[in-house]
PDB file of N, CA and C in Angstrom:
ATOM      1  N   MET O1281     -23.988  -1.393  40.848  1.00 90.00           N
ATOM      2  CA  MET O1281     -24.170  -1.928  42.177  1.00 90.00           C
ATOM      3  C   MET O1281     -22.884  -2.631  42.591  1.00 90.00           C
ATOM      4  N   VAL O1282     -22.425  -2.295  43.765  1.00 93.00           N
ATOM      5  CA  VAL O1282     -21.233  -2.917  44.333  1.00 93.00           C
ATOM      6  C   VAL O1282     -21.606  -3.434  45.718  1.00 93.00           C
ATOM      7  N   LEU O1283     -21.274  -4.672  45.985  1.00 93.00           N
ATOM      8  CA  LEU O1283     -21.436  -5.258  47.309  1.00 93.00           C
ATOM      9  C   LEU O1283     -20.080  -5.158  47.993  1.00 93.00           C
ATOM     10  N   ILE O1284     -20.042  -4.496  49.144  1.00 95.00           N
ATOM     11  CA  ILE O1284     -18.787  -4.302  49.873  1.00 95.00           C
ATOM     12  C   ILE O1284     -18.856  -5.091  51.172  1.00 95.00           C
ATOM     13  N   THR O1285     -17.859  -5.927  51.385  1.00 95.00           N
ATOM     14  CA  THR O1285     -17.780  -6.701  52.623  1.00 95.00           C
ATOM     15  C   THR O1285     -16.435  -6.420  53.274  1.00 95.00           C
ATOM     16  N   TYR O1286     -16.407  -6.531  54.585  1.00 96.00           N
ATOM     17  CA  TYR O1286     -15.145  -6.276  55.280  1.00 96.00           C
ATOM     18  C   TYR O1286     -15.032  -7.146  56.512  1.00 96.00           C
ATOM     19  N   ASP O1287     -13.788  -7.373  56.908  1.00 95.00           N
ATOM     20  CA  ASP O1287     -13.456  -8.104  58.123  1.00 95.00           C
ATOM     21  C   ASP O1287     -12.341  -7.313  58.799  1.00 95.00           C
ATOM     22  N   VAL O1288     -12.672  -6.713  59.937  1.00 96.00           N
ATOM     23  CA  VAL O1288     -11.711  -5.883  60.658  1.00 96.00           C
ATOM     24  C   VAL O1288     -11.385  -6.558  61.978  1.00 96.00           C
ATOM     25  N   ASN O1289     -10.093  -6.718  62.250  1.00 96.00           N
ATOM     26  CA  ASN O1289      -9.646  -7.331  63.499  1.00 96.00           C
ATOM     27  C   ASN O1289      -9.965  -6.380  64.656  1.00 96.00           C
ATOM     28  N   THR O1290     -10.782  -6.842  65.610  1.00 96.00           N
ATOM     29  CA  THR O1290     -11.225  -5.984  66.718  1.00 96.00           C
ATOM     30  C   THR O1290     -10.653  -6.427  68.066  1.00 96.00           C
ATOM     31  N   GLU O1291      -9.492  -7.049  68.046  1.00 96.00           N
ATOM     32  CA  GLU O1291      -8.873  -7.495  69.291  1.00 96.00           C
ATOM     33  C   GLU O1291      -8.288  -6.345  70.099  1.00 96.00           C
ATOM     34  N   THR O1292      -8.092  -5.193  69.451  1.00 96.00           N
ATOM     35  CA  THR O1292      -7.527  -4.030  70.140  1.00 96.00           C
ATOM     36  C   THR O1292      -8.500  -2.863  70.029  1.00 96.00           C
ATOM     37  N   ALA O1293      -8.257  -1.831  70.833  1.00 97.00           N
ATOM     38  CA  ALA O1293      -9.085  -0.623  70.775  1.00 97.00           C
ATOM     39  C   ALA O1293      -8.972   0.041  69.399  1.00 97.00           C
ATOM     40  N   SER O1294      -7.774   0.018  68.825  1.00 96.00           N
ATOM     41  CA  SER O1294      -7.604   0.631  67.501  1.00 96.00           C
ATOM     42  C   SER O1294      -8.372  -0.155  66.435  1.00 96.00           C
ATOM     43  N   GLY O1295      -8.462  -1.462  66.591  1.00 96.00           N
ATOM     44  CA  GLY O1295      -9.241  -2.284  65.664  1.00 96.00           C
ATOM     45  C   GLY O1295     -10.723  -1.971  65.750  1.00 96.00           C
ATOM     46  N   LYS O1296     -11.217  -1.786  66.969  1.00 97.00           N
ATOM     47  CA  LYS O1296     -12.628  -1.425  67.145  1.00 97.00           C
ATOM     48  C   LYS O1296     -12.920  -0.067  66.528  1.00 97.00           C
ATOM     49  N   LYS O1297     -11.969   0.846  66.637  1.00 97.00           N
ATOM     50  CA  LYS O1297     -12.125   2.169  66.033  1.00 97.00           C
ATOM     51  C   LYS O1297     -12.155   2.051  64.505  1.00 97.00           C
ATOM     52  N   ARG O1298     -11.258   1.237  63.942  1.00 97.00           N
ATOM     53  CA  ARG O1298     -11.243   1.029  62.488  1.00 97.00           C
ATOM     54  C   ARG O1298     -12.568   0.440  62.015  1.00 97.00           C
ATOM     55  N   LEU O1299     -13.105  -0.508  62.776  1.00 97.00           N
ATOM     56  CA  LEU O1299     -14.376  -1.126  62.409  1.00 97.00           C
ATOM     57  C   LEU O1299     -15.482  -0.075  62.320  1.00 97.00           C
ATOM     58  N   ARG O1300     -15.562   0.802  63.314  1.00 97.00           N
ATOM     59  CA  ARG O1300     -16.578   1.865  63.305  1.00 97.00           C
ATOM     60  C   ARG O1300     -16.372   2.807  62.124  1.00 97.00           C
ATOM     61  N   GLN O1301     -15.114   3.130  61.830  1.00 97.00           N
ATOM     62  CA  GLN O1301     -14.817   4.052  60.732  1.00 97.00           C
ATOM     63  C   GLN O1301     -15.180   3.438  59.377  1.00 97.00           C
ATOM     64  N   VAL O1302     -14.866   2.164  59.189  1.00 97.00           N
ATOM     65  CA  VAL O1302     -15.209   1.486  57.932  1.00 97.00           C
ATOM     66  C   VAL O1302     -16.726   1.448  57.766  1.00 97.00           C
ATOM     67  N   ALA O1303     -17.437   1.066  58.820  1.00 97.00           N
ATOM     68  CA  ALA O1303     -18.895   0.997  58.748  1.00 97.00           C
ATOM     69  C   ALA O1303     -19.493   2.365  58.431  1.00 97.00           C
ATOM     70  N   LYS O1304     -18.975   3.403  59.056  1.00 97.00           N
ATOM     71  CA  LYS O1304     -19.499   4.753  58.832  1.00 97.00           C
ATOM     72  C   LYS O1304     -19.293   5.177  57.377  1.00 97.00           C
ATOM     73  N   GLN O1305     -18.114   4.919  56.835  1.00 96.00           N
ATOM     74  CA  GLN O1305     -17.858   5.272  55.440  1.00 96.00           C
ATOM     75  C   GLN O1305     -18.804   4.523  54.504  1.00 96.00           C
ATOM     76  N   CYS O1306     -18.983   3.230  54.739  1.00 96.00           N
ATOM     77  CA  CYS O1306     -19.874   2.440  53.891  1.00 96.00           C
ATOM     78  C   CYS O1306     -21.315   2.932  54.008  1.00 96.00           C
ATOM     79  N   GLN O1307     -21.723   3.299  55.212  1.00 95.00           N
ATOM     80  CA  GLN O1307     -23.074   3.796  55.438  1.00 95.00           C
ATOM     81  C   GLN O1307     -23.316   5.098  54.680  1.00 95.00           C
ATOM     82  N   ASN O1308     -22.286   5.881  54.481  1.00 94.00           N
ATOM     83  CA  ASN O1308     -22.415   7.132  53.729  1.00 94.00           C
ATOM     84  C   ASN O1308     -22.695   6.895  52.245  1.00 94.00           C
ATOM     85  N   TYR O1309     -22.445   5.694  51.755  1.00 93.00           N
ATOM     86  CA  TYR O1309     -22.567   5.407  50.335  1.00 93.00           C
ATOM     87  C   TYR O1309     -23.612   4.352  49.991  1.00 93.00           C
ATOM     88  N   GLY O1310     -24.150   3.656  50.988  1.00 93.00           N
ATOM     89  CA  GLY O1310     -25.103   2.592  50.673  1.00 93.00           C
ATOM     90  C   GLY O1310     -25.873   2.143  51.885  1.00 93.00           C
ATOM     91  N   GLN O1311     -26.476   0.969  51.775  1.00 92.00           N
ATOM     92  CA  GLN O1311     -27.266   0.446  52.874  1.00 92.00           C
ATOM     93  C   GLN O1311     -26.642  -0.835  53.422  1.00 92.00           C
ATOM     94  N   ARG O1312     -26.668  -0.949  54.746  1.00 93.00           N
ATOM     95  CA  ARG O1312     -26.167  -2.155  55.402  1.00 93.00           C
ATOM     96  C   ARG O1312     -27.209  -3.255  55.200  1.00 93.00           C
ATOM     97  N   VAL O1313     -26.761  -4.406  54.702  1.00 90.00           N
ATOM     98  CA  VAL O1313     -27.667  -5.534  54.511  1.00 90.00           C
ATOM     99  C   VAL O1313     -27.332  -6.702  55.441  1.00 90.00           C
ATOM    100  N   GLN O1314     -26.136  -6.694  55.994  1.00 91.00           N
ATOM    101  CA  GLN O1314     -25.703  -7.642  57.012  1.00 91.00           C
ATOM    102  C   GLN O1314     -24.677  -6.898  57.857  1.00 91.00           C
ATOM    103  N   ASN O1315     -24.211  -7.500  58.938  1.00 93.00           N
ATOM    104  CA  ASN O1315     -23.314  -6.779  59.840  1.00 93.00           C
ATOM    105  C   ASN O1315     -22.127  -6.133  59.140  1.00 93.00           C
ATOM    106  N   SER O1316     -21.442  -6.832  58.290  1.00 95.00           N
ATOM    107  CA  SER O1316     -20.265  -6.279  57.614  1.00 95.00           C
ATOM    108  C   SER O1316     -20.429  -6.311  56.102  1.00 95.00           C
ATOM    109  N   VAL O1317     -21.664  -6.089  55.646  1.00 95.00           N
ATOM    110  CA  VAL O1317     -21.968  -6.139  54.209  1.00 95.00           C
ATOM    111  C   VAL O1317     -22.852  -4.956  53.838  1.00 95.00           C
ATOM    112  N   PHE O1318     -22.438  -4.231  52.789  1.00 95.00           N
ATOM    113  CA  PHE O1318     -23.193  -3.080  52.311  1.00 95.00           C
ATOM    114  C   PHE O1318     -23.458  -3.208  50.823  1.00 95.00           C
ATOM    115  N   GLU O1319     -24.668  -2.806  50.414  1.00 93.00           N
ATOM    116  CA  GLU O1319     -25.011  -2.657  49.003  1.00 93.00           C
ATOM    117  C   GLU O1319     -24.900  -1.174  48.668  1.00 93.00           C
ATOM    118  N   CYS O1320     -24.158  -0.857  47.610  1.00 93.00           N
ATOM    119  CA  CYS O1320     -23.932   0.540  47.247  1.00 93.00           C
ATOM    120  C   CYS O1320     -24.135   0.741  45.752  1.00 93.00           C
ATOM    121  N   LEU O1321     -24.953   1.728  45.396  1.00 92.00           N
ATOM    122  CA  LEU O1321     -25.090   2.153  44.001  1.00 92.00           C
ATOM    123  C   LEU O1321     -24.147   3.335  43.811  1.00 92.00           C
ATOM    124  N   LEU O1322     -23.092   3.112  43.054  1.00 92.00           N
ATOM    125  CA  LEU O1322     -22.032   4.119  42.961  1.00 92.00           C
ATOM    126  C   LEU O1322     -21.617   4.370  41.524  1.00 92.00           C
ATOM    127  N   GLU O1323     -21.410   5.633  41.219  1.00 92.00           N
ATOM    128  CA  GLU O1323     -20.752   6.000  39.972  1.00 92.00           C
ATOM    129  C   GLU O1323     -19.276   5.648  40.138  1.00 92.00           C
ATOM    130  N   PRO O1324     -18.554   5.408  39.044  1.00 93.00           N
ATOM    131  CA  PRO O1324     -17.141   5.016  39.153  1.00 93.00           C
ATOM    132  C   PRO O1324     -16.289   5.959  40.002  1.00 93.00           C
ATOM    133  N   ALA O1325     -16.492   7.260  39.877  1.00 96.00           N
ATOM    134  CA  ALA O1325     -15.685   8.214  40.658  1.00 96.00           C
ATOM    135  C   ALA O1325     -15.988   8.092  42.150  1.00 96.00           C
ATOM    136  N   MET O1326     -17.258   7.887  42.479  1.00 95.00           N
ATOM    137  CA  MET O1326     -17.641   7.727  43.887  1.00 95.00           C
ATOM    138  C   MET O1326     -17.046   6.447  44.463  1.00 95.00           C
ATOM    139  N   LEU O1327     -17.042   5.383  43.661  1.00 95.00           N
ATOM    140  CA  LEU O1327     -16.468   4.117  44.109  1.00 95.00           C
ATOM    141  C   LEU O1327     -14.979   4.283  44.387  1.00 95.00           C
ATOM    142  N   LYS O1328     -14.259   4.942  43.498  1.00 96.00           N
ATOM    143  CA  LYS O1328     -12.820   5.157  43.699  1.00 96.00           C
ATOM    144  C   LYS O1328     -12.575   5.977  44.960  1.00 96.00           C
ATOM    145  N   ASN O1329     -13.413   6.966  45.196  1.00 96.00           N
ATOM    146  CA  ASN O1329     -13.297   7.797  46.392  1.00 96.00           C
ATOM    147  C   ASN O1329     -13.502   6.946  47.650  1.00 96.00           C
ATOM    148  N   LEU O1330     -14.532   6.126  47.646  1.00 97.00           N
ATOM    149  CA  LEU O1330     -14.801   5.257  48.797  1.00 97.00           C
ATOM    150  C   LEU O1330     -13.669   4.261  48.998  1.00 97.00           C
ATOM    151  N   GLN O1331     -13.195   3.650  47.929  1.00 96.00           N
ATOM    152  CA  GLN O1331     -12.090   2.694  48.044  1.00 96.00           C
ATOM    153  C   GLN O1331     -10.848   3.363  48.624  1.00 96.00           C
ATOM    154  N   SER O1332     -10.585   4.579  48.224  1.00 96.00           N
ATOM    155  CA  SER O1332      -9.438   5.317  48.747  1.00 96.00           C
ATOM    156  C   SER O1332      -9.601   5.564  50.247  1.00 96.00           C
ATOM    157  N   ARG O1333     -10.788   6.022  50.648  1.00 96.00           N
ATOM    158  CA  ARG O1333     -11.045   6.288  52.069  1.00 96.00           C
ATOM    159  C   ARG O1333     -10.921   5.019  52.904  1.00 96.00           C
ATOM    160  N   LEU O1334     -11.498   3.929  52.410  1.00 97.00           N
ATOM    161  CA  LEU O1334     -11.429   2.673  53.163  1.00 97.00           C
ATOM    162  C   LEU O1334      -9.993   2.159  53.234  1.00 97.00           C
ATOM    163  N   GLY O1335      -9.255   2.328  52.155  1.00 96.00           N
ATOM    164  CA  GLY O1335      -7.861   1.900  52.133  1.00 96.00           C
ATOM    165  C   GLY O1335      -7.001   2.644  53.144  1.00 96.00           C
ATOM    166  N   GLU O1336      -7.369   3.891  53.430  1.00 97.00           N
ATOM    167  CA  GLU O1336      -6.632   4.675  54.422  1.00 97.00           C
ATOM    168  C   GLU O1336      -6.986   4.257  55.854  1.00 97.00           C
ATOM    169  N   ILE O1337      -8.143   3.650  56.035  1.00 97.00           N
ATOM    170  CA  ILE O1337      -8.604   3.276  57.375  1.00 97.00           C
ATOM    171  C   ILE O1337      -8.083   1.915  57.809  1.00 97.00           C
ATOM    172  N   ILE O1338      -8.158   0.930  56.920  1.00 96.00           N
ATOM    173  CA  ILE O1338      -7.862  -0.439  57.347  1.00 96.00           C
ATOM    174  C   ILE O1338      -6.366  -0.672  57.557  1.00 96.00           C
ATOM    175  N   ASP O1339      -6.075  -1.694  58.331  1.00 96.00           N
ATOM    176  CA  ASP O1339      -4.705  -2.166  58.536  1.00 96.00           C
ATOM    177  C   ASP O1339      -4.518  -3.347  57.590  1.00 96.00           C
ATOM    178  N   LEU O1340      -3.711  -3.180  56.568  1.00 94.00           N
ATOM    179  CA  LEU O1340      -3.552  -4.210  55.542  1.00 94.00           C
ATOM    180  C   LEU O1340      -3.002  -5.523  56.081  1.00 94.00           C
ATOM    181  N   GLU O1341      -2.380  -5.494  57.234  1.00 95.00           N
ATOM    182  CA  GLU O1341      -1.832  -6.710  57.849  1.00 95.00           C
ATOM    183  C   GLU O1341      -2.893  -7.480  58.634  1.00 95.00           C
ATOM    184  N   LYS O1342      -3.970  -6.803  59.060  1.00 96.00           N
ATOM    185  CA  LYS O1342      -4.954  -7.429  59.951  1.00 96.00           C
ATOM    186  C   LYS O1342      -6.373  -7.458  59.409  1.00 96.00           C
ATOM    187  N   ASP O1343      -6.712  -6.573  58.489  1.00 96.00           N
ATOM    188  CA  ASP O1343      -8.086  -6.405  58.027  1.00 96.00           C
ATOM    189  C   ASP O1343      -8.201  -6.753  56.545  1.00 96.00           C
ATOM    190  N   SER O1344      -9.441  -6.895  56.071  1.00 95.00           N
ATOM    191  CA  SER O1344      -9.641  -7.128  54.639  1.00 95.00           C
ATOM    192  C   SER O1344     -10.934  -6.489  54.163  1.00 95.00           C
ATOM    193  N   LEU O1345     -10.927  -6.137  52.884  1.00 95.00           N
ATOM    194  CA  LEU O1345     -12.093  -5.594  52.189  1.00 95.00           C
ATOM    195  C   LEU O1345     -12.304  -6.436  50.940  1.00 95.00           C
ATOM    196  N   ARG O1346     -13.584  -6.624  50.568  1.00 95.00           N
ATOM    197  CA  ARG O1346     -13.902  -7.308  49.309  1.00 95.00           C
ATOM    198  C   ARG O1346     -14.965  -6.486  48.599  1.00 95.00           C
ATOM    199  N   TYR O1347     -14.800  -6.340  47.293  1.00 95.00           N
ATOM    200  CA  TYR O1347     -15.752  -5.616  46.456  1.00 95.00           C
ATOM    201  C   TYR O1347     -16.306  -6.593  45.423  1.00 95.00           C
ATOM    202  N   TYR O1348     -17.617  -6.733  45.381  1.00 93.00           N
ATOM    203  CA  TYR O1348     -18.287  -7.578  44.397  1.00 93.00           C
ATOM    204  C   TYR O1348     -19.029  -6.648  43.445  1.00 93.00           C
ATOM    205  N   TYR O1349     -18.642  -6.639  42.190  1.00 92.00           N
ATOM    206  CA  TYR O1349     -19.219  -5.741  41.192  1.00 92.00           C
ATOM    207  C   TYR O1349     -20.388  -6.441  40.511  1.00 92.00           C
ATOM    208  N   LEU O1350     -21.610  -6.003  40.836  1.00 88.00           N
ATOM    209  CA  LEU O1350     -22.809  -6.633  40.303  1.00 88.00           C
ATOM    210  C   LEU O1350     -23.319  -5.941  39.048  1.00 88.00           C
ATOM    211  N   GLY O1351     -22.846  -4.729  38.779  1.00 77.00           N
ATOM    212  CA  GLY O1351     -23.188  -4.033  37.549  1.00 77.00           C
ATOM    213  C   GLY O1351     -24.584  -3.439  37.533  1.00 77.00           C
ATOM    214  N   ASN O1352     -25.001  -3.011  36.338  1.00 78.00           N
ATOM    215  CA  ASN O1352     -26.292  -2.354  36.173  1.00 78.00           C
ATOM    216  C   ASN O1352     -27.468  -3.316  36.270  1.00 78.00           C
ATOM    217  N   ASP O1353     -27.249  -4.573  35.974  1.00 76.00           N
ATOM    218  CA  ASP O1353     -28.321  -5.570  35.997  1.00 76.00           C
ATOM    219  C   ASP O1353     -28.344  -6.306  37.335  1.00 76.00           C
ATOM    220  N   TRP O1354     -28.065  -5.582  38.410  1.00 70.00           N
ATOM    221  CA  TRP O1354     -27.909  -6.185  39.734  1.00 70.00           C
ATOM    222  C   TRP O1354     -29.195  -6.791  40.271  1.00 70.00           C
ATOM    223  N   ARG O1355     -30.361  -6.281  39.895  1.00 68.00           N
ATOM    224  CA  ARG O1355     -31.632  -6.800  40.443  1.00 68.00           C
ATOM    225  C   ARG O1355     -31.803  -8.290  40.157  1.00 68.00           C
ATOM    226  N   ASN O1356     -31.302  -8.732  39.012  1.00 74.00           N
ATOM    227  CA  ASN O1356     -31.411 -10.144  38.650  1.00 74.00           C
ATOM    228  C   ASN O1356     -30.353 -11.000  39.336  1.00 74.00           C
ATOM    229  N   ARG O1357     -29.437 -10.369  40.063  1.00 69.00           N
ATOM    230  CA  ARG O1357     -28.363 -11.103  40.714  1.00 69.00           C
ATOM    231  C   ARG O1357     -28.474 -11.130  42.228  1.00 69.00           C
ATOM    232  N   VAL O1358     -29.503 -10.467  42.773  1.00 71.00           N
ATOM    233  CA  VAL O1358     -29.686 -10.412  44.218  1.00 71.00           C
ATOM    234  C   VAL O1358     -31.017 -11.048  44.579  1.00 71.00           C
ATOM    235  N   GLU O1359     -30.971 -12.012  45.455  1.00 69.00           N
ATOM    236  CA  GLU O1359     -32.182 -12.649  45.960  1.00 69.00           C
ATOM    237  C   GLU O1359     -32.174 -12.518  47.473  1.00 69.00           C
ATOM    238  N   HIS O1360     -33.279 -12.050  48.026  1.00 64.00           N
ATOM    239  CA  HIS O1360     -33.386 -11.860  49.472  1.00 64.00           C
ATOM    240  C   HIS O1360     -34.434 -12.815  50.029  1.00 64.00           C
ATOM    241  N   VAL O1361     -34.089 -13.463  51.133  1.00 68.00           N
ATOM    242  CA  VAL O1361     -35.012 -14.357  51.827  1.00 68.00           C
ATOM    243  C   VAL O1361     -34.955 -14.013  53.300  1.00 68.00           C
ATOM    244  N   GLY O1362     -36.095 -13.832  53.942  1.00 69.00           N
ATOM    245  CA  GLY O1362     -36.116 -13.607  55.383  1.00 69.00           C
ATOM    246  C   GLY O1362     -36.370 -12.167  55.762  1.00 69.00           C
ATOM    247  N   ALA O1363     -36.022 -11.860  57.005  1.00 72.00           N
ATOM    248  CA  ALA O1363     -36.310 -10.565  57.611  1.00 72.00           C
ATOM    249  C   ALA O1363     -35.473  -9.447  57.000  1.00 72.00           C
ATOM    250  N   LYS O1364     -35.772  -8.228  57.393  1.00 67.00           N
ATOM    251  CA  LYS O1364     -35.046  -7.020  56.995  1.00 67.00           C
ATOM    252  C   LYS O1364     -35.106  -6.791  55.494  1.00 67.00           C
ATOM    253  N   ALA O1365     -36.275  -6.485  55.014  1.00 64.00           N
ATOM    254  CA  ALA O1365     -36.435  -6.193  53.588  1.00 64.00           C
ATOM    255  C   ALA O1365     -35.534  -5.031  53.187  1.00 64.00           C
ATOM    256  N   SER O1366     -35.055  -5.059  51.961  1.00 63.00           N
ATOM    257  CA  SER O1366     -34.145  -4.035  51.457  1.00 63.00           C
ATOM    258  C   SER O1366     -34.880  -2.739  51.158  1.00 63.00           C
ATOM    259  N   LEU O1367     -34.116  -1.644  51.218  1.00 60.00           N
ATOM    260  CA  LEU O1367     -34.613  -0.355  50.755  1.00 60.00           C
ATOM    261  C   LEU O1367     -34.515  -0.326  49.246  1.00 60.00           C
ATOM    262  N   ASP O1368     -35.309   0.552  48.630  1.00 60.00           N
ATOM    263  CA  ASP O1368     -35.182   0.776  47.190  1.00 60.00           C
ATOM    264  C   ASP O1368     -34.033   1.752  47.011  1.00 60.00           C
ATOM    265  N   LEU O1369     -32.874   1.263  46.615  1.00 57.00           N
ATOM    266  CA  LEU O1369     -31.688   2.099  46.499  1.00 57.00           C
ATOM    267  C   LEU O1369     -31.813   3.176  45.432  1.00 57.00           C
ATOM    268  N   GLU O1370     -32.695   2.949  44.471  1.00 60.00           N
ATOM    269  CA  GLU O1370     -32.868   3.935  43.421  1.00 60.00           C
ATOM    270  C   GLU O1370     -34.056   4.864  43.693  1.00 60.00           C
ATOM    271  N   GLY O1371     -34.785   4.617  44.773  1.00 60.00           N
ATOM    272  CA  GLY O1371     -35.922   5.453  45.144  1.00 60.00           C
ATOM    273  C   GLY O1371     -35.487   6.688  45.915  1.00 60.00           C
ATOM    274  N   THR O1372     -36.450   7.459  46.335  1.00 58.00           N
ATOM    275  CA  THR O1372     -36.186   8.669  47.104  1.00 58.00           C
ATOM    276  C   THR O1372     -35.896   8.317  48.550  1.00 58.00           C
ATOM    277  N   LEU O1373     -34.787   8.840  49.069  1.00 51.00           N
ATOM    278  CA  LEU O1373     -34.439   8.627  50.452  1.00 51.00           C
ATOM    279  C   LEU O1373     -34.707   9.897  51.235  1.00 51.00           C
ATOM    280  N   ILE O1374     -35.365   9.779  52.361  1.00 53.00           N
ATOM    281  CA  ILE O1374     -35.643  10.916  53.213  1.00 53.00           C
ATOM    282  C   ILE O1374     -34.681  10.858  54.381  1.00 53.00           C
ATOM    283  N   VAL O1375     -33.907  11.926  54.544  1.00 51.00           N
ATOM    284  CA  VAL O1375     -32.887  11.962  55.596  1.00 51.00           C
ATOM    285  C   VAL O1375     -33.330  12.866  56.709  1.00 51.00           C
TER     286      VAL O1375
END
């Protein structure tokens, strides 16, 4: 389990485009749990692929990405309170 967070500068049209692109890439690999926060269950190769794609999108001078590695025992490290219950990331997803 990897928690991915990002902060993209949206003061320009290109920044808004980068924000949409980052969100779309993260959505392809996990579930959005907050506006700029995604929970992703990823094999190491998939994580490297996603990191590479995100690295090509962001502007290193204006934007930032953070990866929190929660590991296999992630259920004991995540506590949810309030609205928007989480999906079962290991369950069957219907697309």
